[in-house]
mmCIF file of C-alpha atoms in Angstrom:
data_model
loop_
_atom_site.group_PDB
_atom_site.id
_atom_site.type_symbol
_atom_site.label_atom_id
_atom_site.label_comp_id
_atom_site.label_asym_id
_atom_site.label_seq_id
_atom_site.Cartn_x
_atom_site.Cartn_y
_atom_site.Cartn_z
ATOM 1 C CA MET A 90 93.981 95.540 60.580
ATOM 2 C CA LYS A 91 97.586 95.134 62.217
ATOM 3 C CA LYS A 92 96.930 98.723 63.746
ATOM 4 C CA SER A 93 93.716 97.489 65.194
ATOM 5 C CA LYS A 94 95.176 94.549 66.829
ATOM 6 C CA GLY A 95 97.986 96.813 68.119
ATOM 7 C CA LYS A 96 95.560 99.178 69.712
ATOM 8 C CA ILE A 97 93.375 96.074 71.082
ATOM 9 C CA VAL A 98 96.780 94.816 72.767
ATOM 10 C CA PHE A 99 97.568 98.129 74.220
ATOM 11 C CA LEU A 100 94.140 98.506 75.721
ATOM 12 C CA ILE A 101 94.036 95.032 77.286
ATOM 13 C CA VAL A 102 97.429 95.738 78.810
ATOM 14 C CA LEU A 103 96.554 99.030 80.021
ATOM 15 C CA LEU A 104 93.345 97.651 81.470
ATOM 16 C CA SER A 105 95.271 94.902 83.156
ATOM 17 C CA PHE A 106 97.634 97.342 84.824
ATOM 18 C CA LEU A 107 94.672 99.622 85.982
ATOM 19 C CA ILE A 108 92.948 96.405 87.560
ATOM 20 C CA LEU A 109 96.186 95.390 89.420
ATOM 21 C CA LEU A 110 96.852 98.943 90.538
ATOM 22 C CA LEU A 111 92.973 99.225 91.906
ATOM 23 C CA LEU A 112 93.532 95.677 93.643
ATOM 24 C CA GLY A 113 96.953 96.980 95.345
ATOM 25 C CA PHE A 114 95.092 100.066 96.473
ATOM 26 C CA MET A 115 92.290 98.146 98.090
ATOM 27 C CA ILE A 116 94.743 95.827 99.804
ATOM 28 C CA SER A 117 96.712 98.688 101.132
ATOM 29 C CA VAL A 118 93.443 100.472 102.414
ATOM 30 C CA ILE A 119 92.311 97.317 104.065
ATOM 31 C CA LEU A 120 95.464 96.126 105.620
ATOM 32 C CA GLY A 121 95.759 100.145 106.938
ATOM 33 C CA TRP A 122 98.888 100.762 104.832
ATOM 34 C CA ILE A 123 97.449 103.644 103.239
ATOM 35 C CA PRO A 124 95.254 105.909 105.789
ATOM 36 C CA PHE A 125 91.854 106.523 104.235
ATOM 37 C CA ARG A 126 89.083 108.420 106.544
ATOM 38 C CA GLY A 127 86.623 105.785 107.661
ATOM 39 C CA PHE A 128 88.039 102.681 105.743
ATOM 40 C CA ASN A 129 90.681 101.366 107.985
ATOM 41 C CA PHE A 130 89.271 97.917 108.343
ATOM 42 C CA ILE A 131 91.822 96.442 110.709
ATOM 43 C CA SER A 132 91.982 99.086 113.010
ATOM 44 C CA TYR A 133 88.442 98.815 114.382
ATOM 45 C CA LYS A 134 88.054 99.395 118.154
ATOM 46 C CA VAL A 135 86.625 96.660 119.883
ATOM 47 C CA SER A 136 83.041 97.225 121.181
ATOM 48 C CA GLU A 137 82.893 98.045 125.085
ATOM 49 C CA ARG A 138 79.096 97.115 125.287
ATOM 50 C CA LEU A 139 78.670 93.696 126.813
ATOM 51 C CA ALA A 140 75.568 92.465 124.998
ATOM 52 C CA TYR A 141 75.654 88.926 126.555
ATOM 53 C CA GLU A 142 76.855 87.071 129.401
ATOM 54 C CA GLU A 143 76.201 83.416 130.447
ATOM 55 C CA ILE A 144 77.762 80.391 132.464
ATOM 56 C CA TYR A 145 77.223 76.827 131.438
ATOM 57 C CA ASP A 146 77.553 73.969 133.793
ATOM 58 C CA THR A 147 77.453 71.813 130.806
ATOM 59 C CA ASN A 148 80.895 70.148 129.622
ATOM 60 C CA PHE A 149 80.200 70.803 125.660
ATOM 61 C CA GLN A 150 82.169 68.504 123.531
ATOM 62 C CA LYS A 151 81.886 70.785 120.360
ATOM 63 C CA ILE A 152 82.020 74.587 120.718
ATOM 64 C CA LYS A 153 81.638 76.788 117.499
ATOM 65 C CA VAL A 154 81.816 80.671 116.953
ATOM 66 C CA ASP A 155 81.197 82.153 113.697
ATOM 67 C CA ALA A 156 81.938 85.589 113.621
ATOM 68 C CA THR A 157 81.673 88.140 110.828
ATOM 69 C CA LEU A 158 83.620 91.235 112.140
ATOM 70 C CA GLY A 159 85.404 90.444 115.369
ATOM 71 C CA ASN A 160 87.698 89.143 117.490
ATOM 72 C CA ILE A 161 87.340 85.477 119.255
ATOM 73 C CA GLU A 162 89.394 84.852 122.090
ATOM 74 C CA VAL A 163 89.424 81.363 124.236
ATOM 75 C CA LEU A 164 90.827 81.621 127.601
ATOM 76 C CA PRO A 165 91.410 79.407 130.563
ATOM 77 C CA SER A 166 88.393 79.831 133.184
ATOM 78 C CA ASN A 167 89.019 80.169 137.098
ATOM 79 C CA ASP A 168 86.457 77.162 137.630
ATOM 80 C CA GLU A 169 84.941 74.214 136.160
ATOM 81 C CA LYS A 170 82.452 76.038 134.364
ATOM 82 C CA ILE A 171 82.141 77.526 130.667
ATOM 83 C CA HIS A 172 81.785 81.435 130.741
ATOM 84 C CA ILE A 173 80.477 83.221 127.589
ATOM 85 C CA LEU A 174 80.937 86.877 126.835
ATOM 86 C CA ILE A 175 80.056 88.644 123.822
ATOM 87 C CA TYR A 176 80.831 92.519 123.349
ATOM 88 C CA SER A 177 78.904 93.938 120.497
ATOM 89 C CA ASP A 178 77.152 97.191 119.610
ATOM 90 C CA SER A 179 74.315 95.078 118.152
ATOM 91 C CA ASP A 180 72.286 92.041 118.966
ATOM 92 C CA LEU A 181 72.739 90.245 115.658
ATOM 93 C CA PHE A 182 73.830 86.838 116.775
ATOM 94 C CA GLN A 183 72.142 83.542 117.964
ATOM 95 C CA ILE A 184 73.155 81.304 120.576
ATOM 96 C CA GLU A 185 72.139 77.572 120.317
ATOM 97 C CA ASP A 186 73.024 74.937 122.839
ATOM 98 C CA THR A 187 72.166 71.303 123.332
ATOM 99 C CA LYS A 188 73.610 68.690 126.025
ATOM 100 C CA SER A 189 76.942 68.291 123.862
ATOM 101 C CA ASP A 190 76.985 71.251 121.421
ATOM 102 C CA LEU A 191 77.374 75.356 121.827
ATOM 103 C CA SER A 192 77.046 77.202 118.867
ATOM 104 C CA ILE A 193 77.468 81.316 118.396
ATOM 105 C CA THR A 194 76.512 82.763 115.093
ATOM 106 C CA PHE A 195 76.937 86.378 114.094
ATOM 107 C CA THR A 196 73.946 87.285 111.426
ATOM 108 C CA GLU A 197 73.829 90.413 109.027
ATOM 109 C CA GLU A 198 70.647 92.725 109.235
ATOM 110 C CA GLU A 199 68.333 91.973 106.337
ATOM 111 C CA GLY A 200 68.158 93.825 103.150
ATOM 112 C CA PHE A 201 70.763 95.816 101.507
ATOM 113 C CA HIS A 202 72.898 98.169 103.979
ATOM 114 C CA PHE A 203 75.857 100.334 103.004
ATOM 115 C CA PHE A 204 77.380 101.479 105.869
ATOM 116 C CA ILE A 205 81.045 101.181 107.911
ATOM 117 C CA PRO A 206 80.651 99.976 111.495
ATOM 118 C CA SER A 207 82.784 101.927 113.875
ATOM 119 C CA THR A 208 83.567 98.934 116.087
ATOM 120 C CA LYS A 209 84.090 95.220 116.034
ATOM 121 C CA ASP A 210 82.604 92.369 118.090
ATOM 122 C CA LEU A 211 84.546 90.363 120.786
ATOM 123 C CA VAL A 212 83.660 86.713 121.745
ATOM 124 C CA GLN A 213 85.484 85.628 125.009
ATOM 125 C CA ILE A 214 84.925 82.118 125.885
ATOM 126 C CA TYR A 215 86.379 80.761 129.350
ATOM 127 C CA VAL A 216 86.855 76.994 129.657
ATOM 128 C CA PRO A 217 88.723 74.727 131.913
ATOM 129 C CA ALA A 218 92.318 74.404 131.014
ATOM 130 C CA THR A 219 91.894 70.532 130.972
ATOM 131 C CA THR A 220 89.074 70.524 128.304
ATOM 132 C CA ASN A 221 89.206 68.107 125.505
ATOM 133 C CA SER A 222 86.598 69.919 123.508
ATOM 134 C CA LEU A 223 86.616 70.578 119.821
ATOM 135 C CA PHE A 224 86.546 74.395 119.191
ATOM 136 C CA THR A 225 85.475 75.564 115.393
ATOM 137 C CA LEU A 226 86.284 79.127 115.351
ATOM 138 C CA ILE A 227 85.483 81.186 112.055
ATOM 139 C CA SER A 228 85.980 84.632 111.697
ATOM 140 C CA ASP A 229 85.535 87.060 108.394
ATOM 141 C CA CYS A 230 87.754 89.835 109.674
ATOM 142 C CA GLY A 231 89.244 89.846 113.130
ATOM 143 C CA ASP A 232 92.103 87.792 115.031
ATOM 144 C CA VAL A 233 91.617 84.628 116.768
ATOM 145 C CA THR A 234 93.618 84.141 120.403
ATOM 146 C CA VAL A 235 93.588 80.723 122.105
ATOM 147 C CA ALA A 236 95.645 80.318 125.465
ATOM 148 C CA ASP A 237 96.959 76.873 126.607
ATOM 149 C CA PHE A 238 94.779 74.148 126.022
ATOM 150 C CA SER A 239 97.080 70.850 125.607
ATOM 151 C CA THR A 240 94.008 68.396 125.111
ATOM 152 C CA ALA A 241 91.533 70.489 122.920
ATOM 153 C CA LYS A 242 91.343 70.592 119.172
ATOM 154 C CA PHE A 243 90.966 73.701 117.304
ATOM 155 C CA GLU A 244 89.591 74.325 113.619
ATOM 156 C CA VAL A 245 90.173 77.706 112.633
ATOM 157 C CA THR A 246 88.941 79.496 109.641
ATOM 158 C CA ALA A 247 89.681 83.208 109.241
ATOM 159 C CA ASN A 248 89.652 85.523 106.050
ATOM 160 C CA MET A 249 91.526 88.293 107.680
ATOM 161 C CA GLY A 250 93.337 88.444 110.822
ATOM 162 C CA ASP A 251 96.154 87.089 112.894
ATOM 163 C CA ILE A 252 95.814 83.755 114.667
ATOM 164 C CA SER A 253 97.846 83.020 118.058
ATOM 165 C CA ILE A 254 97.408 79.740 119.922
ATOM 166 C CA ASP A 255 99.646 78.969 122.687
ATOM 167 C CA SER A 256 99.117 75.109 122.839
ATOM 168 C CA ALA A 257 96.508 72.486 121.760
ATOM 169 C CA LYS A 258 96.557 68.658 120.865
ATOM 170 C CA GLU A 259 95.455 69.178 117.386
ATOM 171 C CA ILE A 260 95.237 72.339 115.017
ATOM 172 C CA SER A 261 93.775 72.942 111.779
ATOM 173 C CA VAL A 262 94.084 76.198 110.085
ATOM 174 C CA ASP A 263 92.682 77.812 106.998
ATOM 175 C CA ASN A 264 93.724 81.581 106.640
ATOM 176 C CA ASP A 265 93.550 83.777 103.751
ATOM 177 C CA MET A 266 95.329 86.777 105.051
ATOM 178 C CA GLY A 267 97.224 87.334 108.036
ATOM 179 C CA ASP A 268 100.063 85.883 110.753
ATOM 180 C CA ILE A 269 99.714 82.585 112.551
ATOM 181 C CA SER A 270 101.612 82.210 115.688
ATOM 182 C CA ILE A 271 101.674 78.624 117.414
ATOM 183 C CA GLY A 272 103.206 77.372 120.588
ATOM 184 C CA ASN A 273 102.998 73.681 121.090
ATOM 185 C CA VAL A 274 101.155 71.141 118.907
ATOM 186 C CA SER A 275 100.984 67.307 118.421
ATOM 187 C CA ASN A 276 99.029 67.574 114.945
ATOM 188 C CA LEU A 277 99.259 70.644 112.784
ATOM 189 C CA LYS A 278 97.563 71.358 109.480
ATOM 190 C CA VAL A 279 97.794 74.614 107.992
ATOM 191 C CA THR A 280 96.838 76.237 104.889
ATOM 192 C CA GLN A 281 97.628 79.970 104.425
ATOM 193 C CA ASP A 282 97.571 82.466 101.416
ATOM 194 C CA MET A 283 99.391 85.240 102.852
ATOM 195 C CA GLY A 284 101.163 85.549 105.792
ATOM 196 C CA ASP A 285 103.895 84.131 108.211
ATOM 197 C CA LEU A 286 103.493 81.041 110.298
ATOM 198 C CA GLU A 287 105.720 80.484 113.106
ATOM 199 C CA VAL A 288 105.600 77.205 115.473
ATOM 200 C CA ASP A 289 107.558 76.827 118.589
ATOM 201 C CA THR A 290 107.054 72.600 118.830
ATOM 202 C CA ILE A 291 105.417 69.967 116.698
ATOM 203 C CA SER A 292 105.558 66.540 118.247
ATOM 204 C CA SER A 293 103.803 64.052 115.654
ATOM 205 C CA LYS A 294 102.597 65.131 112.257
ATOM 206 C CA LEU A 295 102.394 68.245 110.116
ATOM 207 C CA SER A 296 101.069 69.567 106.929
ATOM 208 C CA ILE A 297 101.814 73.164 105.864
ATOM 209 C CA GLU A 298 100.676 74.772 102.642
ATOM 210 C CA ASN A 299 101.730 78.628 102.450
ATOM 211 C CA ASP A 300 101.164 80.774 99.385
ATOM 212 C CA MET A 301 103.483 83.847 100.531
ATOM 213 C CA GLY A 302 105.099 84.231 103.602
ATOM 214 C CA LYS A 303 107.674 82.757 105.835
ATOM 215 C CA VAL A 304 107.558 79.450 107.371
ATOM 216 C CA LEU A 305 109.734 79.203 110.732
ATOM 217 C CA LEU A 306 109.490 75.879 112.611
ATOM 218 C CA LYS A 307 111.589 75.859 116.060
ATOM 219 C CA ASN A 308 111.389 72.300 117.120
ATOM 220 C CA ILE A 309 110.114 69.393 115.094
ATOM 221 C CA SER A 310 109.634 65.725 116.365
ATOM 222 C CA LEU A 311 107.737 63.536 113.842
ATOM 223 C CA ASP A 312 105.859 60.034 114.135
ATOM 224 C CA TYR A 313 104.593 60.173 110.568
ATOM 225 C CA ASP A 314 105.604 61.147 107.084
ATOM 226 C CA SER A 315 104.930 65.142 106.729
ATOM 227 C CA LYS A 316 105.068 67.729 104.147
ATOM 228 C CA ILE A 317 105.611 71.241 103.728
ATOM 229 C CA ILE A 318 104.744 73.168 100.365
ATOM 230 C CA ALA A 319 105.879 77.069 100.023
ATOM 231 C CA ASN A 320 105.151 78.932 97.052
ATOM 232 C CA LEU A 321 106.928 82.298 97.921
ATOM 233 C CA GLY A 322 108.882 82.359 100.978
ATOM 234 C CA ASP A 323 111.556 80.810 103.054
ATOM 235 C CA VAL A 324 111.175 77.871 105.195
ATOM 236 C CA GLU A 325 113.435 77.620 108.156
ATOM 237 C CA ILE A 326 113.672 74.762 110.759
ATOM 238 C CA GLU A 327 115.778 75.244 113.660
ATOM 239 C CA LYS A 328 115.519 71.694 115.232
ATOM 240 C CA ILE A 329 114.758 68.366 114.053
ATOM 241 C CA SER A 330 115.657 64.829 114.857
ATOM 242 C CA ASN A 331 115.118 61.330 113.534
ATOM 243 C CA VAL A 332 113.700 62.673 110.205
ATOM 244 C CA TYR A 333 115.140 62.773 106.775
ATOM 245 C CA ILE A 334 114.611 65.787 104.961
ATOM 246 C CA ASP A 335 113.692 65.688 101.363
ATOM 247 C CA ALA A 336 113.869 69.221 99.822
ATOM 248 C CA THR A 337 113.302 70.620 96.575
ATOM 249 C CA VAL A 338 113.185 74.276 95.324
ATOM 250 C CA ASP A 339 112.936 75.859 91.915
ATOM 251 C CA LEU A 340 114.641 79.229 92.723
ATOM 252 C CA GLY A 341 116.607 79.427 96.115
ATOM 253 C CA ASP A 342 119.183 77.713 98.215
ATOM 254 C CA ILE A 343 118.870 74.613 100.423
ATOM 255 C CA ASP A 344 121.098 74.218 103.362
ATOM 256 C CA ILE A 345 120.414 71.078 105.443
ATOM 257 C CA ALA A 346 122.780 70.118 108.235
ATOM 258 C CA ASN A 347 123.147 66.569 109.336
ATOM 259 C CA ASN A 348 120.585 64.908 107.045
ATOM 260 C CA ASP A 349 119.920 61.230 108.246
ATOM 261 C CA ARG A 350 118.727 59.216 105.290
ATOM 262 C CA SER A 351 118.301 55.880 107.597
ATOM 263 C CA ALA A 352 115.586 58.092 109.517
ATOM 264 C CA PRO A 353 112.064 56.320 109.810
ATOM 265 C CA TYR A 354 110.030 59.388 108.750
ATOM 266 C CA VAL A 355 110.507 61.856 105.962
ATOM 267 C CA LEU A 356 109.544 65.321 105.964
ATOM 268 C CA THR A 357 109.268 66.722 102.348
ATOM 269 C CA ILE A 358 109.669 70.324 101.509
ATOM 270 C CA GLN A 359 108.891 71.834 98.026
ATOM 271 C CA GLY A 360 109.336 75.228 97.246
ATOM 272 C CA ASP A 361 109.067 77.585 94.172
ATOM 273 C CA MET A 362 110.864 80.749 95.360
ATOM 274 C CA GLY A 363 112.901 80.926 98.766
ATOM 275 C CA ASP A 364 115.725 79.441 100.690
ATOM 276 C CA ILE A 365 115.233 76.352 102.845
ATOM 277 C CA THR A 366 117.266 75.944 105.918
ATOM 278 C CA VAL A 367 117.288 73.179 108.272
ATOM 279 C CA GLY A 368 119.322 72.911 111.498
#
């Protein structure tokens, strides 16, 4: 009986090891760390076929893009109109617009199909730099790039891809795998599973949860109590004023310069494994 239990335990351990090995291999292939002919998802070329182009005079209050495999770019227009360009090798997308909303949704072909596309789509949205619209950007596999829109709000959801936003009034990001780079923002909320986060300036409020990766915040000024949770990775804040830092870490060092207990606002930093450096 003891020998049987020993064999069962051994098989369970062996099976667990093989599953982890397979999972690691799949992630490495997806990220392009291991070259595998026809299976490098990240290195897709962007389609050069212009499948759709339209100009709108409407000042949409909400703009939504839901892309399956492709990049999304929000760029400043050279006039007061909204320009939409879609590059894709297929026409599997739907566009709906009302007086206040614009929606672009990519769909999959009906039925079961197993094939690897050779290109990924690209959605380019050109809007006036002074827009105050709410942008909802969703990408399963692809990068999201946003230029300088200091009065706009962005809600970004990405399963696999990098996110870059130059500036915005409010930003909410939910990212499974990929790096996040942000310039200037007033209110910031980030939930990130795997990847680094870098922000130049936060001027009002922040909420950050990062499971695995480094968090680098260069300049912070808060009007509200805020919080950072980092499970595996360093947290570094280069400059912060008028804020008390309440930091704890299970495994790592804490180095805070000039911590002011009389400050009106509190930034709570909780870390599991990694160093916390402020100032």
